[in-house]
Short mmCIF file of C-alpha atoms in Angstrom, two decimals:
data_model
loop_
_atom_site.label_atom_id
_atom_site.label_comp_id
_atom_site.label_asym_id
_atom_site.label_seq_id
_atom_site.Cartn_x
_atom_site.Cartn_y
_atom_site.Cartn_z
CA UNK Q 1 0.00 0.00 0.00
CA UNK Q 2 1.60 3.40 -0.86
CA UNK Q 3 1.72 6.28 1.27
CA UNK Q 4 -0.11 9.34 0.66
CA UNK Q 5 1.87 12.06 -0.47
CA UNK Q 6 2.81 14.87 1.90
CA UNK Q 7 0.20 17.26 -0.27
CA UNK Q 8 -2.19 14.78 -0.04
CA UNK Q 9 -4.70 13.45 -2.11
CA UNK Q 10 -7.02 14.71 -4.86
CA UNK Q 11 -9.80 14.41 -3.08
CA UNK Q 12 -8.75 16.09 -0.25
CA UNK Q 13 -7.34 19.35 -2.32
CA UNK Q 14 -11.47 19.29 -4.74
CA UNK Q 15 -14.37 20.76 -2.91
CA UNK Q 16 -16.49 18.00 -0.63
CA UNK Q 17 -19.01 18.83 -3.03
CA UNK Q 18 -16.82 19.20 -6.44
CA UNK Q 19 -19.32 18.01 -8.71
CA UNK Q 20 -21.63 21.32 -8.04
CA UNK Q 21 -18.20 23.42 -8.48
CA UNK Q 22 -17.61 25.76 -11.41
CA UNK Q 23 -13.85 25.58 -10.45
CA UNK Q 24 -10.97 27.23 -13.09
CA UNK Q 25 -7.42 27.26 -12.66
CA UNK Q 26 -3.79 27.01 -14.71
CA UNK Q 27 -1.45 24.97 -15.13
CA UNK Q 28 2.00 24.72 -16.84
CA UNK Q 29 1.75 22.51 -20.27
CA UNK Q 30 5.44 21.65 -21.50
CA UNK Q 31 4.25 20.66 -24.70
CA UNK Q 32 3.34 24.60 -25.22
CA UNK Q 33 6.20 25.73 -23.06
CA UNK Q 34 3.92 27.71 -20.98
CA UNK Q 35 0.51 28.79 -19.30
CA UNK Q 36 -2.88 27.40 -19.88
CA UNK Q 37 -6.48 28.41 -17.99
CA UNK Q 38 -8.17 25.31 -17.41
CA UNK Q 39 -11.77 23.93 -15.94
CA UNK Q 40 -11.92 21.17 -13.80
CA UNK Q 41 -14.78 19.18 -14.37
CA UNK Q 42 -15.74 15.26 -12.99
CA UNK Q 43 -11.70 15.24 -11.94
CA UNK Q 44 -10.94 16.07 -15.42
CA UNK Q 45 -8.88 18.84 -16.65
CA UNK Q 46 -9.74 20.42 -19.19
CA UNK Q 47 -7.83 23.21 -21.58
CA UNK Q 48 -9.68 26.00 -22.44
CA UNK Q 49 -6.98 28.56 -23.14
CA UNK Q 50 -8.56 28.68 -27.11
CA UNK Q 51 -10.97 30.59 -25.79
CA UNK Q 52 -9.39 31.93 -23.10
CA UNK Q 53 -5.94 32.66 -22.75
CA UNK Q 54 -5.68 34.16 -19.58
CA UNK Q 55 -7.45 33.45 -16.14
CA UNK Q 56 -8.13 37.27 -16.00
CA UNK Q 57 -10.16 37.01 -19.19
CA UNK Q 58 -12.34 34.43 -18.13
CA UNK Q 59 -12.53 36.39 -14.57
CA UNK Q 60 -13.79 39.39 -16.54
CA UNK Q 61 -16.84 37.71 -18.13
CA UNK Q 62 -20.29 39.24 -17.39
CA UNK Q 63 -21.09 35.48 -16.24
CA UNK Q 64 -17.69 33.31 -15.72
CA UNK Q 65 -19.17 30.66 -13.91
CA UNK Q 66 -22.31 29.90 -16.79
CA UNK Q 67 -19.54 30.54 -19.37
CA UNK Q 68 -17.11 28.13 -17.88
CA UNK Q 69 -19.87 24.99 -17.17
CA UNK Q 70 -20.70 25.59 -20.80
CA UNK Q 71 -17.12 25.49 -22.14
CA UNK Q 72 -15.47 22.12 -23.64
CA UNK Q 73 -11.94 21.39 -24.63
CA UNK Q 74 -9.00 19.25 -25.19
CA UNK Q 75 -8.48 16.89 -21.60
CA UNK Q 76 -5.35 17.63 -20.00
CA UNK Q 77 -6.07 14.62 -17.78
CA UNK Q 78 -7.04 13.85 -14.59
CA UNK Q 79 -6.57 16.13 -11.57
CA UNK Q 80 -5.18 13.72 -9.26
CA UNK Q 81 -2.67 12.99 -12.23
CA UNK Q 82 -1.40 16.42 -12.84
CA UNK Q 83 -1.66 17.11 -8.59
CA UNK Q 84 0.73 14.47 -7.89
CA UNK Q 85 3.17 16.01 -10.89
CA UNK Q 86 3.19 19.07 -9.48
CA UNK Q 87 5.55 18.10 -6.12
CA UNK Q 88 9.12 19.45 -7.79
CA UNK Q 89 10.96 16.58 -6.21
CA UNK Q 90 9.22 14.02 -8.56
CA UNK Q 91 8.09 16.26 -11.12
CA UNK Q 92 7.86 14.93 -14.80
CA UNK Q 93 8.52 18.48 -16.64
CA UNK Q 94 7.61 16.68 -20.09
CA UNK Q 95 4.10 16.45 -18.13
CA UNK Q 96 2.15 18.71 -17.40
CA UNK Q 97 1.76 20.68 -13.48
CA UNK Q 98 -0.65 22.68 -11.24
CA UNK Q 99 0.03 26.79 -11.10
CA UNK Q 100 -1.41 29.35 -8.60
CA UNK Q 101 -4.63 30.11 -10.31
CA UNK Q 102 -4.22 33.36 -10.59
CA UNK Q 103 -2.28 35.40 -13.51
CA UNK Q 104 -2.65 38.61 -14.45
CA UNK Q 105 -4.46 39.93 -11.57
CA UNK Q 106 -2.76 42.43 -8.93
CA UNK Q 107 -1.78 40.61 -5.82
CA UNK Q 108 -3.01 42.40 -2.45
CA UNK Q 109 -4.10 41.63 1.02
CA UNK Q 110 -6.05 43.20 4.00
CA UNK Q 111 -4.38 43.10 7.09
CA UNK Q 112 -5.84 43.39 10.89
CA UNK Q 113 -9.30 41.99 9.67
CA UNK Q 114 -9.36 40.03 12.86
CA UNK Q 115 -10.13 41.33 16.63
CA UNK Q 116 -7.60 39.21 17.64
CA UNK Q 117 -5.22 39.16 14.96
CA UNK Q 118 -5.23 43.01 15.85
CA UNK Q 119 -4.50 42.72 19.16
CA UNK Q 120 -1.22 40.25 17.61
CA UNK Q 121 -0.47 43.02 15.61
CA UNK Q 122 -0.29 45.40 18.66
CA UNK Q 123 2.25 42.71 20.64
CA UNK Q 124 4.47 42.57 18.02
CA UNK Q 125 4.87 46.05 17.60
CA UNK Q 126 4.80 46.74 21.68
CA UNK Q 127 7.49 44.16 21.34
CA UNK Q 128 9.84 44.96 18.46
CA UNK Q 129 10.06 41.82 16.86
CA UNK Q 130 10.96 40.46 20.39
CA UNK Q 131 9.10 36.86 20.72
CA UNK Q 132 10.29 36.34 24.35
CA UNK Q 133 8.45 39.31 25.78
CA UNK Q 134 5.15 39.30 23.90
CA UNK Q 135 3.25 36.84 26.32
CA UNK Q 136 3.81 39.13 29.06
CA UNK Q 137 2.24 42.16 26.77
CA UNK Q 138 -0.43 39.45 25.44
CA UNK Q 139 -1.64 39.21 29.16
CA UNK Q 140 -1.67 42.88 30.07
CA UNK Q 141 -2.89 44.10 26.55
CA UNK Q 142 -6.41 41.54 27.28
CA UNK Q 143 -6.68 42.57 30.62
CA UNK Q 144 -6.50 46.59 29.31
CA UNK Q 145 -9.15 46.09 26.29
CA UNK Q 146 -10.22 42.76 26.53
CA UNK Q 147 -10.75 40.10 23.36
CA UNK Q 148 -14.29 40.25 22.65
CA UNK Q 149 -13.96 42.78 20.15
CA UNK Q 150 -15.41 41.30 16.80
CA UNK Q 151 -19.01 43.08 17.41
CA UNK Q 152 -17.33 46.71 17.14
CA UNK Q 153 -18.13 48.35 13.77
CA UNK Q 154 -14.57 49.79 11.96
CA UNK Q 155 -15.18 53.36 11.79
CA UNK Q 156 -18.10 53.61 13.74
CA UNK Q 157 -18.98 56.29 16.94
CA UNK Q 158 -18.42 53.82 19.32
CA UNK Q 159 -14.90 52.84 17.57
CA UNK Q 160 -14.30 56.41 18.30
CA UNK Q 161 -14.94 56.61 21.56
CA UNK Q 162 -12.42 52.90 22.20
CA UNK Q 163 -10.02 55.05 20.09
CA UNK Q 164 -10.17 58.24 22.38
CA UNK Q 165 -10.58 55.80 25.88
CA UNK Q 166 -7.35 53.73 24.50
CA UNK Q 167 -5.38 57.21 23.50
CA UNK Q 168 -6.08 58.28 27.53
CA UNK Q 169 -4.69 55.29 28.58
CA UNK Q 170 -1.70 55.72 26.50
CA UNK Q 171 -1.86 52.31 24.65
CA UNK Q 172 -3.26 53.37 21.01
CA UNK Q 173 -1.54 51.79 18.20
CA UNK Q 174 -0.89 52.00 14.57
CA UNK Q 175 -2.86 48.88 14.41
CA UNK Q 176 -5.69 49.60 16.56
CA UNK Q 177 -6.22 52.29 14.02
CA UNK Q 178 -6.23 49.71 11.07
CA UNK Q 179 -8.40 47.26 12.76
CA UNK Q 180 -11.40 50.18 14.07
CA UNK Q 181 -10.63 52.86 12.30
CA UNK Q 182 -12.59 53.83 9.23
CA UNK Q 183 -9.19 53.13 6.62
CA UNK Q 184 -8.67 49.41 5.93
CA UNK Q 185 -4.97 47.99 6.05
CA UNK Q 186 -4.62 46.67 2.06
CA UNK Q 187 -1.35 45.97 0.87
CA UNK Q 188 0.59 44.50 -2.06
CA UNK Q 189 1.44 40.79 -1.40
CA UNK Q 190 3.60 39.92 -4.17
CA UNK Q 191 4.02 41.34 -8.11
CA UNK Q 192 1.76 40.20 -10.62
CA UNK Q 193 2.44 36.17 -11.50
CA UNK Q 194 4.51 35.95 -8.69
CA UNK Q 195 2.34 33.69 -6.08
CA UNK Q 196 2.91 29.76 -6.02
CA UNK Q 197 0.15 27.55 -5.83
CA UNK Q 198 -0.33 23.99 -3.59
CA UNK Q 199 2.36 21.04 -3.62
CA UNK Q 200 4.70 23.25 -3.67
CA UNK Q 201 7.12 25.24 -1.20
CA UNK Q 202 6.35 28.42 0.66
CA UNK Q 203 9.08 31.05 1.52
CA UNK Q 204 10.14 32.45 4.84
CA UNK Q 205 13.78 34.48 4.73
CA UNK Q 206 16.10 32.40 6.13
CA UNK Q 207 17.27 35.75 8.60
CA UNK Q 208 13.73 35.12 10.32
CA UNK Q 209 13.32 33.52 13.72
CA UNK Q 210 9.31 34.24 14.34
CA UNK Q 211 7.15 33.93 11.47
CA UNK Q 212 3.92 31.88 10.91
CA UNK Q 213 1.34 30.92 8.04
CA UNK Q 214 -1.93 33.08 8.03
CA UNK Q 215 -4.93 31.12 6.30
CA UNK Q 216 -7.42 33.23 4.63
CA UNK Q 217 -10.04 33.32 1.82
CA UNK Q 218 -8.85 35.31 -1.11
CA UNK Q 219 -11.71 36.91 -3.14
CA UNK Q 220 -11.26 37.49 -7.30
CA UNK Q 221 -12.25 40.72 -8.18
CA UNK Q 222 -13.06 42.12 -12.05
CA UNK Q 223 -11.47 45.12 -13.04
CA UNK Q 224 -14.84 46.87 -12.80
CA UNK Q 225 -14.64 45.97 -8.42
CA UNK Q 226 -17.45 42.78 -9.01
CA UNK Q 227 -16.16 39.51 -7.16
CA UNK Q 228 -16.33 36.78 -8.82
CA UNK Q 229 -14.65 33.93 -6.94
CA UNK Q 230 -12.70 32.73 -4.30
CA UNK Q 231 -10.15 30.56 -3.58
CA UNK Q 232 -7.39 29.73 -0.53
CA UNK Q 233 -4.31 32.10 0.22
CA UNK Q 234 -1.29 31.43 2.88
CA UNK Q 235 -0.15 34.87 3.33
CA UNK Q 236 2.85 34.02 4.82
CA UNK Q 237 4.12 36.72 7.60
CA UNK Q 238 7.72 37.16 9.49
CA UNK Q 239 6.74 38.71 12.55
CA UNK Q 240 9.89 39.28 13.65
CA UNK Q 241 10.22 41.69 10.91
CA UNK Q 242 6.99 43.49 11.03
CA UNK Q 243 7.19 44.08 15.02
CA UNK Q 244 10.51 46.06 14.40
CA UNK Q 245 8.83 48.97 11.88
CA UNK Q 246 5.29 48.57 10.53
CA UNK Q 247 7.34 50.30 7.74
CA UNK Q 248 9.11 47.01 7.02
CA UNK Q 249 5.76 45.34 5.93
CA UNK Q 250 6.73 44.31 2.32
CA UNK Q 251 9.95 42.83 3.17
CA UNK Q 252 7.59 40.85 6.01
CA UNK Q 253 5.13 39.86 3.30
CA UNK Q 254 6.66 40.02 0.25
CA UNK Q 255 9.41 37.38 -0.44
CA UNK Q 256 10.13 34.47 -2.86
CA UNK Q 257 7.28 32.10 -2.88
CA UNK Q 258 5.48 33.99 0.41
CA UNK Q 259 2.00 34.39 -1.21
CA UNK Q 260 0.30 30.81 -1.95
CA UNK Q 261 -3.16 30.89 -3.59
CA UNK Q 262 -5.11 27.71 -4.86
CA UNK Q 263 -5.37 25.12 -5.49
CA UNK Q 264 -8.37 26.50 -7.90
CA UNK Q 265 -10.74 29.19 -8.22
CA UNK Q 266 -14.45 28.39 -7.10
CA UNK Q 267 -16.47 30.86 -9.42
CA UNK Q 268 -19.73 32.50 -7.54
CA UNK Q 269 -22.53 30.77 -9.22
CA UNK Q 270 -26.61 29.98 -7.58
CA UNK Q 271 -24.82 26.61 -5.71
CA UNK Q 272 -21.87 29.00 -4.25
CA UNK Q 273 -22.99 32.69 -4.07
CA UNK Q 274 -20.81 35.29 -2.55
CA UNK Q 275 -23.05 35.70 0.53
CA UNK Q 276 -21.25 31.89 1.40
CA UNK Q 277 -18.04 33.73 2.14
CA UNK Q 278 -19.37 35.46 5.41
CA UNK Q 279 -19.73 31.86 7.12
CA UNK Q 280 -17.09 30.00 5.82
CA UNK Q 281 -14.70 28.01 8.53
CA UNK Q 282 -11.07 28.11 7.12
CA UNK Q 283 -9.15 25.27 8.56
CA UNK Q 284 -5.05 25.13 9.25
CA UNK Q 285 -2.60 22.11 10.29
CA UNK Q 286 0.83 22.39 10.69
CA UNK Q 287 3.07 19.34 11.08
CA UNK Q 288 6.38 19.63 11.30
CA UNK Q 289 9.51 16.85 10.98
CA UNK Q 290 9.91 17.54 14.87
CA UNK Q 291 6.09 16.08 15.55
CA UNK Q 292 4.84 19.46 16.42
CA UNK Q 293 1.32 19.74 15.47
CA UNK Q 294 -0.55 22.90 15.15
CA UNK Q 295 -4.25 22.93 14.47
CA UNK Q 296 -6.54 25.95 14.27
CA UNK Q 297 -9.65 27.36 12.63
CA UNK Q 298 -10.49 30.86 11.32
CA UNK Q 299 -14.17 31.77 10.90
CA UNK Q 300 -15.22 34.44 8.50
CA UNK Q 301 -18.41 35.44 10.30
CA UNK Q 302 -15.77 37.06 13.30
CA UNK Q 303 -14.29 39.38 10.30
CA UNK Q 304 -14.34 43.13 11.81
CA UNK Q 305 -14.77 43.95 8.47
CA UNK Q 306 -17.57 43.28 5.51
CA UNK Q 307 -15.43 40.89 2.88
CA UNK Q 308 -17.37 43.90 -0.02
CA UNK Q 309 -16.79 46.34 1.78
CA UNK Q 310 -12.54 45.80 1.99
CA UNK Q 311 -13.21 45.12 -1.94
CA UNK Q 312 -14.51 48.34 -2.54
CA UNK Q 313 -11.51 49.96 -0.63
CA UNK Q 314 -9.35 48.33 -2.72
CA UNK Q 315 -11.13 49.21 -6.32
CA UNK Q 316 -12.97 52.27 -7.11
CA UNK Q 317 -13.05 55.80 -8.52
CA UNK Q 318 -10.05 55.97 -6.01
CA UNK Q 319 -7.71 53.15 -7.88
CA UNK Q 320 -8.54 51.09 -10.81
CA UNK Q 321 -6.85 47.61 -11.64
CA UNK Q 322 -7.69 47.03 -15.09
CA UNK Q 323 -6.66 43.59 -15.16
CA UNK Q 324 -9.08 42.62 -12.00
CA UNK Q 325 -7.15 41.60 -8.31
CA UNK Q 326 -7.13 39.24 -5.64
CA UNK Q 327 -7.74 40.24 -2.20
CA UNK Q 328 -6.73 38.09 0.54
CA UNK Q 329 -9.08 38.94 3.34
CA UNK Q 330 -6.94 38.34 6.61
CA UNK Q 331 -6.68 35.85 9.22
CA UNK Q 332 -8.00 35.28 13.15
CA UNK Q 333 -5.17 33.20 12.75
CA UNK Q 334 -2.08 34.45 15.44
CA UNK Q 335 -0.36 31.37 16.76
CA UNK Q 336 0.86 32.11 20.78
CA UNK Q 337 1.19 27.99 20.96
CA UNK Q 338 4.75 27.20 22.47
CA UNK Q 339 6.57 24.98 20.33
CA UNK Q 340 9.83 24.66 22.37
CA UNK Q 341 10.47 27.07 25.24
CA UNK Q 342 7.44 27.86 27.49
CA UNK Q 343 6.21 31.46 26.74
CA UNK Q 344 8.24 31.61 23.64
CA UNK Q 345 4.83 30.87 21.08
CA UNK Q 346 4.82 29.69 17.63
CA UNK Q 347 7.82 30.04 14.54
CA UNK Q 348 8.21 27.88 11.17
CA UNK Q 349 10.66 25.31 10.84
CA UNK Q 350 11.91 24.19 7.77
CA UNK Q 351 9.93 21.08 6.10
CA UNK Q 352 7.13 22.17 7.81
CA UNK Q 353 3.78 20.73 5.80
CA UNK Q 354 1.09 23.37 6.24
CA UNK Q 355 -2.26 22.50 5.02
CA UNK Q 356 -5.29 25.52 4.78
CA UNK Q 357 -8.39 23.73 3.70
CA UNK Q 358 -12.44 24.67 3.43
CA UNK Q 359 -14.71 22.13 2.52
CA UNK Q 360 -16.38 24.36 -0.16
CA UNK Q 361 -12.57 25.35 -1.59
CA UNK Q 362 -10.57 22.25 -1.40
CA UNK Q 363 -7.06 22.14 0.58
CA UNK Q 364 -3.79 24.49 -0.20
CA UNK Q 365 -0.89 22.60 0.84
CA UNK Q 366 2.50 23.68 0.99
CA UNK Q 367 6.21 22.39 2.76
CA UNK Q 368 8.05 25.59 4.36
CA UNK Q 369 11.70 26.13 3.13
CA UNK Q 370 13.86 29.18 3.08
CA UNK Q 371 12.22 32.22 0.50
CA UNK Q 372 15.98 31.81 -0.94
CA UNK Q 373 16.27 28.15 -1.67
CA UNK Q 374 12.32 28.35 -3.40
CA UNK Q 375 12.49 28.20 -6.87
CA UNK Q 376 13.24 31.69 -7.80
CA UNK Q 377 10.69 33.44 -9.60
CA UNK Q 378 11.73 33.94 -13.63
CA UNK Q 379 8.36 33.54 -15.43
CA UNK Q 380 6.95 37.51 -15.85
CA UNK Q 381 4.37 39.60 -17.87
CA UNK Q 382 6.58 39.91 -20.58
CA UNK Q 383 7.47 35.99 -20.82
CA UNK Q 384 3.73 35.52 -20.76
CA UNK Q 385 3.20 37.72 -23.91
CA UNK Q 386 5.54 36.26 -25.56
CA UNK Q 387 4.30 32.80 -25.36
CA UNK Q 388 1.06 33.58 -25.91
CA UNK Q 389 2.11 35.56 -28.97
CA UNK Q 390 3.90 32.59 -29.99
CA UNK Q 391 1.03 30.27 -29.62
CA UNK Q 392 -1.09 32.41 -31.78
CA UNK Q 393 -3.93 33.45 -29.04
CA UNK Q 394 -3.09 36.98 -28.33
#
């Protein structure tokens, strides 16, 4: 009997209920030397880059999901087939591999979405980057404000008046002001084609000693601010690096192979409307080689913030993203579980296997290794022209 890879099975990465799912992704195809949009339908994968040669074209459809359950095309093969190919240490490259599902689309995030991923936020800038003293600031920040603070409206009069209580008590914070305040905290995760989907490695810098995964719902967006679909992001954090200067956030968050969407796009459809988001449970294991085991669950309904709402802070009359985006919502997600020294919390090791999984999304798997010994990222917008200029569908 052989043993399930790390990544796991097909099964496990498909929605429970896949059958139902009008689910598009990419994948690379050697025998075109690059890129190709494809549907997954019955386990099958199917090509439809003649029609579509770009995820952000099909994503810009007045009606993806009825245009992609009515599209047919040459069969790649089967799912589990090109899932297992997709592991680079027994990759077949005259075969064909999984991609993050994404292409053309801008990467960002929203940060401090959380109550208590806010109050994280606050530690690790009360603490510098420190690990060793934030469980000491963890216990007198919840005694000061307390935890229960998912009912309180960002922006709202009675934000204002925690705002003006927590400025007289001399513990307001950049982040407070992110997570109540009317101004959501959206940021670039990565450059456009730069994310890395499942079975494959995740980045940390190697200079990092406290960093963690954050699970989270990504929503795709049309260049015209209408969401579309969803899929699973691991927007992968060094804490250490934030705490010291909030000003430091992009070389926290963005890093070789730290922004992992996939495994495939669910598009919003009468069987998976966007009003699902808002209750969705977004599940995360961590197993590492030392037998540490992590397990935790985010649920959207404790969002501070409307999952819409964050969208139309990103696009607007205010800034315009022609070629659509994908917003990864944030995380509840702040691990203050000791893995070795007692009030030291939670950092990556290296081979770590961390798995973020929904039953309506599939599972996003990916092995931790040093953002400099990932595969370095070389494909770019101008490669992709190219090929598809070469293959005759631009």
């Amino acid at each position: 009997m052989s043993k399930e890879p790390w990544f796991g099975s097909a099964a496990e990465a498909l929605p429970d209920d896949v059958d139902d799912s009008v689910l598009i992704g990419r994948i690379w195809d050697p025998s075109v030397d690059g890129p190709s949009p494809v549907t997954v339908r019955h386990g099958e994968v199917i090509d439809v880059s003649h029609r579509f040669p770009t995820v952000r074209d099909i994503c810009e459809l007045p009606d993806p999901a009825a245009t992609v359950a009515g599209l047919d095309g040459p069969r790649v093969g089967g799912f589990g087939e090109l899932l297992a190919n997709t592991d680079a240490a027994n990759r077949d490259r005259s075969r064909p591999w999984l991609l993050a599902p994404v292409d053309l689309q801008a990467l960002k995030a929203a940060g401090v979405t959380f109550p208590v991923s806010m109050i994280e936020r606050v530690i690790e800038e009360r603490a510098r980057g420190d690990l060793t003293l934030a469980a000491d600031i963890r216990a007198r920040m919840l005694a000061d404000i307390g935890a229960d603070l998912h009912r309180l409206v960002p922006g709202s009069a009675a934000a204002e008046r925690l705002k003006a209580a927590l400025i007289a008590e001399g513990i307001w914070s950049q982040y407070l002001e992110v997570g109540i305040g009317p101004d959501a905290e959206i940021f670039t995760k990565g450059q456009i084609l730069s994310a890395v989907g499942t079975a494959v490695p995740v980045g940390v810098l190697a200079a990092s000693t406290w960093n963690n995964p954050e699970p989270e719902i990504a929503l795709i967006a049309q260049s015209s601010g209408r969401v579309v679909g969803a899929t699973l992001g691991n927007d992968v954090n060094l804490r250490d690096v934030e705490g010291r200067s909030a000003l430091l956030l992009p070389r926290a968050k963005d890093n070789n192979a730290s922004c992992a969407l996939g495994p495939l796009i669910r598009l919003f459809d009468e069987r998976f409307p966007l009003s699902r988001v808002r209750e969705l449970e977004v599940g995360l294991q961590v197993r590492g080689v030392d037998d540490f085991h992590l397990a935790a669950t985010s649920e959207m309904a404790q969002m501070s913030r409307d999952p819409v709402m964050l969208v139309r802070q990103l696009i607007g009359p205010h800034h315009q993203y022609p070629d659509g985006a994908v917003l990864m919502l944030g995380t509840m997600f702040s691990p203050t579980q000791d893995r070795e020294r007692p009030g030291e919390g939670f950092t990556h090791k290296v081979d770590d296997v961390v798995r973020i999984s929904c039953p309506a999304l599939g599972a996003l798997v990916n092995r931790v290794r040093h953002a400099e010994q990932c595969e370095p990222w070389q494909f770019g917008v101008r490669d992709l022209m190219g090929n598809l200029a070469r293959r005759g569908l631009l």
